[in-house]
């Protein structure tokens, strides 16, 4: 990989996704705790929100994997460049990191659609 530092430039963007997803995770967890303690009659709603929590948690895992792959990729590519090696494994690790970030983004999009549906159902007293 000629420009070994490029994978490292993607990391701050993924870091912002991790930060915002962490905030969603904390807020959803607090809401579930409140529902369990105060309004146990809404088991369907609690179960739906627990599934949402699991989806967010899985997205976080994929975001962490993406960051790890991008850091390793930049490190490996930098080392190979400094020793003038022709083998370029950094690009493959970068691709794994990008695919992992893409999977996390798909999970976050799914979460968003489901969250809106749950709110609409709550508004219409369907759950």
PDB file of C-alpha atoms in Angstrom:
ATOM      1  CA  UNK A   1       0.000   0.000   0.000  1.00  0.00           C
ATOM      2  CA  UNK A   2       1.688   3.173  -1.209  1.00  0.00           C
ATOM      3  CA  UNK A   3      -0.067   5.532   1.203  1.00  0.00           C
ATOM      4  CA  UNK A   4       0.115   3.511   4.419  1.00  0.00           C
ATOM      5  CA  UNK A   5      -1.500   6.243   6.525  1.00  0.00           C
ATOM      6  CA  UNK A   6      -4.849   6.272   4.672  1.00  0.00           C
ATOM      7  CA  UNK A   7      -6.529   3.607   6.879  1.00  0.00           C
ATOM      8  CA  UNK A   8      -5.684   5.706   9.943  1.00  0.00           C
ATOM      9  CA  UNK A   9      -7.549   8.693   8.487  1.00  0.00           C
ATOM     10  CA  UNK A  10     -10.845   6.765   8.603  1.00  0.00           C
ATOM     11  CA  UNK A  11     -10.553   6.022  12.334  1.00  0.00           C
ATOM     12  CA  UNK A  12     -11.843   9.411  13.649  1.00  0.00           C
ATOM     13  CA  UNK A  13     -15.068   9.023  11.656  1.00  0.00           C
ATOM     14  CA  UNK A  14     -15.638   5.560  13.060  1.00  0.00           C
ATOM     15  CA  UNK A  15     -14.804   6.957  16.501  1.00  0.00           C
ATOM     16  CA  UNK A  16     -17.655   9.435  16.161  1.00  0.00           C
ATOM     17  CA  UNK A  17     -19.980   6.578  15.215  1.00  0.00           C
ATOM     18  CA  UNK A  18     -18.828   4.685  18.312  1.00  0.00           C
ATOM     19  CA  UNK A  19     -19.480   7.743  20.477  1.00  0.00           C
ATOM     20  CA  UNK A  20     -22.988   8.333  19.152  1.00  0.00           C
ATOM     21  CA  UNK A  21     -23.830   4.626  19.277  1.00  0.00           C
ATOM     22  CA  UNK A  22     -22.615   4.488  22.883  1.00  0.00           C
ATOM     23  CA  UNK A  23     -24.974   7.332  23.747  1.00  0.00           C
ATOM     24  CA  UNK A  24     -27.861   5.494  22.078  1.00  0.00           C
ATOM     25  CA  UNK A  25     -26.922   2.338  23.974  1.00  0.00           C
ATOM     26  CA  UNK A  26     -26.868   4.115  27.351  1.00  0.00           C
ATOM     27  CA  UNK A  27     -30.175   5.897  26.735  1.00  0.00           C
ATOM     28  CA  UNK A  28     -31.907   2.748  25.522  1.00  0.00           C
ATOM     29  CA  UNK A  29     -30.560   0.790  28.470  1.00  0.00           C
ATOM     30  CA  UNK A  30     -31.890   3.427  30.892  1.00  0.00           C
ATOM     31  CA  UNK A  31     -35.279   3.370  29.167  1.00  0.00           C
ATOM     32  CA  UNK A  32     -35.451  -0.426  29.393  1.00  0.00           C
ATOM     33  CA  UNK A  33     -34.493  -0.288  33.072  1.00  0.00           C
ATOM     34  CA  UNK A  34     -37.265   2.244  33.705  1.00  0.00           C
ATOM     35  CA  UNK A  35     -39.811   0.095  31.841  1.00  0.00           C
ATOM     36  CA  UNK A  36     -38.808  -2.998  33.808  1.00  0.00           C
ATOM     37  CA  UNK A  37     -39.004  -1.190  37.163  1.00  0.00           C
ATOM     38  CA  UNK A  38     -42.067   0.998  36.569  1.00  0.00           C
ATOM     39  CA  UNK A  39     -44.256  -0.512  33.860  1.00  0.00           C
ATOM     40  CA  UNK A  40     -43.882  -4.287  33.744  1.00  0.00           C
ATOM     41  CA  UNK A  41     -47.192  -4.695  31.911  1.00  0.00           C
ATOM     42  CA  UNK A  42     -45.520  -3.744  28.627  1.00  0.00           C
ATOM     43  CA  UNK A  43     -43.567  -6.953  28.083  1.00  0.00           C
ATOM     44  CA  UNK A  44     -43.910  -6.764  24.295  1.00  0.00           C
ATOM     45  CA  UNK A  45     -42.385  -3.287  24.283  1.00  0.00           C
ATOM     46  CA  UNK A  46     -39.621  -4.373  26.662  1.00  0.00           C
ATOM     47  CA  UNK A  47     -38.784  -7.352  24.435  1.00  0.00           C
ATOM     48  CA  UNK A  48     -38.683  -5.161  21.322  1.00  0.00           C
ATOM     49  CA  UNK A  49     -36.380  -2.706  23.045  1.00  0.00           C
ATOM     50  CA  UNK A  50     -34.142  -5.528  24.282  1.00  0.00           C
ATOM     51  CA  UNK A  51     -33.774  -6.678  20.666  1.00  0.00           C
ATOM     52  CA  UNK A  52     -32.851  -3.104  19.753  1.00  0.00           C
ATOM     53  CA  UNK A  53     -30.257  -3.095  22.535  1.00  0.00           C
ATOM     54  CA  UNK A  54     -28.727  -6.301  21.170  1.00  0.00           C
ATOM     55  CA  UNK A  55     -28.626  -4.790  17.663  1.00  0.00           C
ATOM     56  CA  UNK A  56     -26.808  -1.704  18.971  1.00  0.00           C
ATOM     57  CA  UNK A  57     -24.378  -3.861  20.907  1.00  0.00           C
ATOM     58  CA  UNK A  58     -23.580  -5.916  17.797  1.00  0.00           C
ATOM     59  CA  UNK A  59     -23.055  -2.721  15.795  1.00  0.00           C
ATOM     60  CA  UNK A  60     -20.608  -1.518  18.453  1.00  0.00           C
ATOM     61  CA  UNK A  61     -18.661  -4.773  18.191  1.00  0.00           C
ATOM     62  CA  UNK A  62     -18.338  -4.379  14.418  1.00  0.00           C
ATOM     63  CA  UNK A  63     -17.244  -0.752  14.814  1.00  0.00           C
ATOM     64  CA  UNK A  64     -14.544  -1.821  17.279  1.00  0.00           C
ATOM     65  CA  UNK A  65     -13.412  -4.548  14.873  1.00  0.00           C
ATOM     66  CA  UNK A  66     -13.257  -1.967  12.077  1.00  0.00           C
ATOM     67  CA  UNK A  67     -11.062   0.348  14.142  1.00  0.00           C
ATOM     68  CA  UNK A  68      -8.778  -2.524  15.134  1.00  0.00           C
ATOM     69  CA  UNK A  69      -8.401  -3.635  11.510  1.00  0.00           C
ATOM     70  CA  UNK A  70      -7.648  -0.109  10.320  1.00  0.00           C
ATOM     71  CA  UNK A  71      -5.040   0.431  13.043  1.00  0.00           C
ATOM     72  CA  UNK A  72      -3.388  -2.912  12.280  1.00  0.00           C
ATOM     73  CA  UNK A  73      -3.531  -2.178   8.558  1.00  0.00           C
ATOM     74  CA  UNK A  74      -1.790   1.180   8.928  1.00  0.00           C
ATOM     75  CA  UNK A  75       0.825  -0.373  11.197  1.00  0.00           C
ATOM     76  CA  UNK A  76       1.504  -3.330   8.888  1.00  0.00           C
ATOM     77  CA  UNK A  77       1.599  -1.148   5.774  1.00  0.00           C
ATOM     78  CA  UNK A  78       3.958   1.311   7.474  1.00  0.00           C
ATOM     79  CA  UNK A  79       6.318  -1.471   8.541  1.00  0.00           C
ATOM     80  CA  UNK A  80       6.292  -3.058   5.081  1.00  0.00           C
ATOM     81  CA  UNK A  81       6.985   0.316   3.487  1.00  0.00           C
ATOM     82  CA  UNK A  82       9.905   0.982   5.828  1.00  0.00           C
ATOM     83  CA  UNK A  83      11.543  -2.368   4.988  1.00  0.00           C
ATOM     84  CA  UNK A  84      10.744  -1.988   1.278  1.00  0.00           C
ATOM     85  CA  UNK A  85       8.727  -5.200   1.062  1.00  0.00           C
ATOM     86  CA  UNK A  86       6.675  -5.896  -2.051  1.00  0.00           C
ATOM     87  CA  UNK A  87       4.029  -7.964  -0.242  1.00  0.00           C
ATOM     88  CA  UNK A  88       1.032  -5.785   0.567  1.00  0.00           C
ATOM     89  CA  UNK A  89      -1.225  -7.382   3.181  1.00  0.00           C
ATOM     90  CA  UNK A  90      -2.297  -3.996   4.544  1.00  0.00           C
ATOM     91  CA  UNK A  91      -4.889  -3.552   1.821  1.00  0.00           C
ATOM     92  CA  UNK A  92      -6.606  -6.809   2.769  1.00  0.00           C
ATOM     93  CA  UNK A  93      -6.791  -5.836   6.423  1.00  0.00           C
ATOM     94  CA  UNK A  94      -8.168  -2.435   5.373  1.00  0.00           C
ATOM     95  CA  UNK A  95     -10.863  -4.136   3.313  1.00  0.00           C
ATOM     96  CA  UNK A  96     -11.857  -6.279   6.310  1.00  0.00           C
ATOM     97  CA  UNK A  97     -12.093  -3.119   8.432  1.00  0.00           C
ATOM     98  CA  UNK A  98     -14.229  -1.327   5.862  1.00  0.00           C
ATOM     99  CA  UNK A  99     -16.543  -4.330   5.497  1.00  0.00           C
ATOM    100  CA  UNK A 100     -16.885  -4.483   9.284  1.00  0.00           C
ATOM    101  CA  UNK A 101     -17.775  -0.778   9.401  1.00  0.00           C
ATOM    102  CA  UNK A 102     -20.298  -1.317   6.603  1.00  0.00           C
ATOM    103  CA  UNK A 103     -21.956  -4.166   8.519  1.00  0.00           C
ATOM    104  CA  UNK A 104     -22.180  -1.898  11.576  1.00  0.00           C
ATOM    105  CA  UNK A 105     -23.729   0.873   9.487  1.00  0.00           C
ATOM    106  CA  UNK A 106     -26.345  -1.520   8.124  1.00  0.00           C
ATOM    107  CA  UNK A 107     -27.164  -2.535  11.702  1.00  0.00           C
ATOM    108  CA  UNK A 108     -27.471   1.116  12.735  1.00  0.00           C
ATOM    109  CA  UNK A 109     -29.786   1.837   9.800  1.00  0.00           C
ATOM    110  CA  UNK A 110     -31.916  -1.159  10.799  1.00  0.00           C
ATOM    111  CA  UNK A 111     -31.947   0.127  14.377  1.00  0.00           C
ATOM    112  CA  UNK A 112     -33.139   3.546  13.205  1.00  0.00           C
ATOM    113  CA  UNK A 113     -36.027   2.155  11.183  1.00  0.00           C
ATOM    114  CA  UNK A 114     -37.087  -0.113  14.035  1.00  0.00           C
ATOM    115  CA  UNK A 115     -36.802   2.688  16.599  1.00  0.00           C
ATOM    116  CA  UNK A 116     -39.174   4.869  14.601  1.00  0.00           C
ATOM    117  CA  UNK A 117     -41.634   1.971  14.241  1.00  0.00           C
ATOM    118  CA  UNK A 118     -41.512   1.291  17.989  1.00  0.00           C
ATOM    119  CA  UNK A 119     -42.157   4.979  18.766  1.00  0.00           C
ATOM    120  CA  UNK A 120     -45.085   5.042  16.344  1.00  0.00           C
ATOM    121  CA  UNK A 121     -46.524   1.916  17.950  1.00  0.00           C
ATOM    122  CA  UNK A 122     -46.091   3.474  21.392  1.00  0.00           C
ATOM    123  CA  UNK A 123     -47.872   6.616  20.218  1.00  0.00           C
ATOM    124  CA  UNK A 124     -50.775   4.571  18.874  1.00  0.00           C
ATOM    125  CA  UNK A 125     -50.779   2.362  22.017  1.00  0.00           C
ATOM    126  CA  UNK A 126     -50.095  -0.816  20.046  1.00  0.00           C
ATOM    127  CA  UNK A 127     -47.512  -2.078  22.512  1.00  0.00           C
TER     128      UNK A 127
END
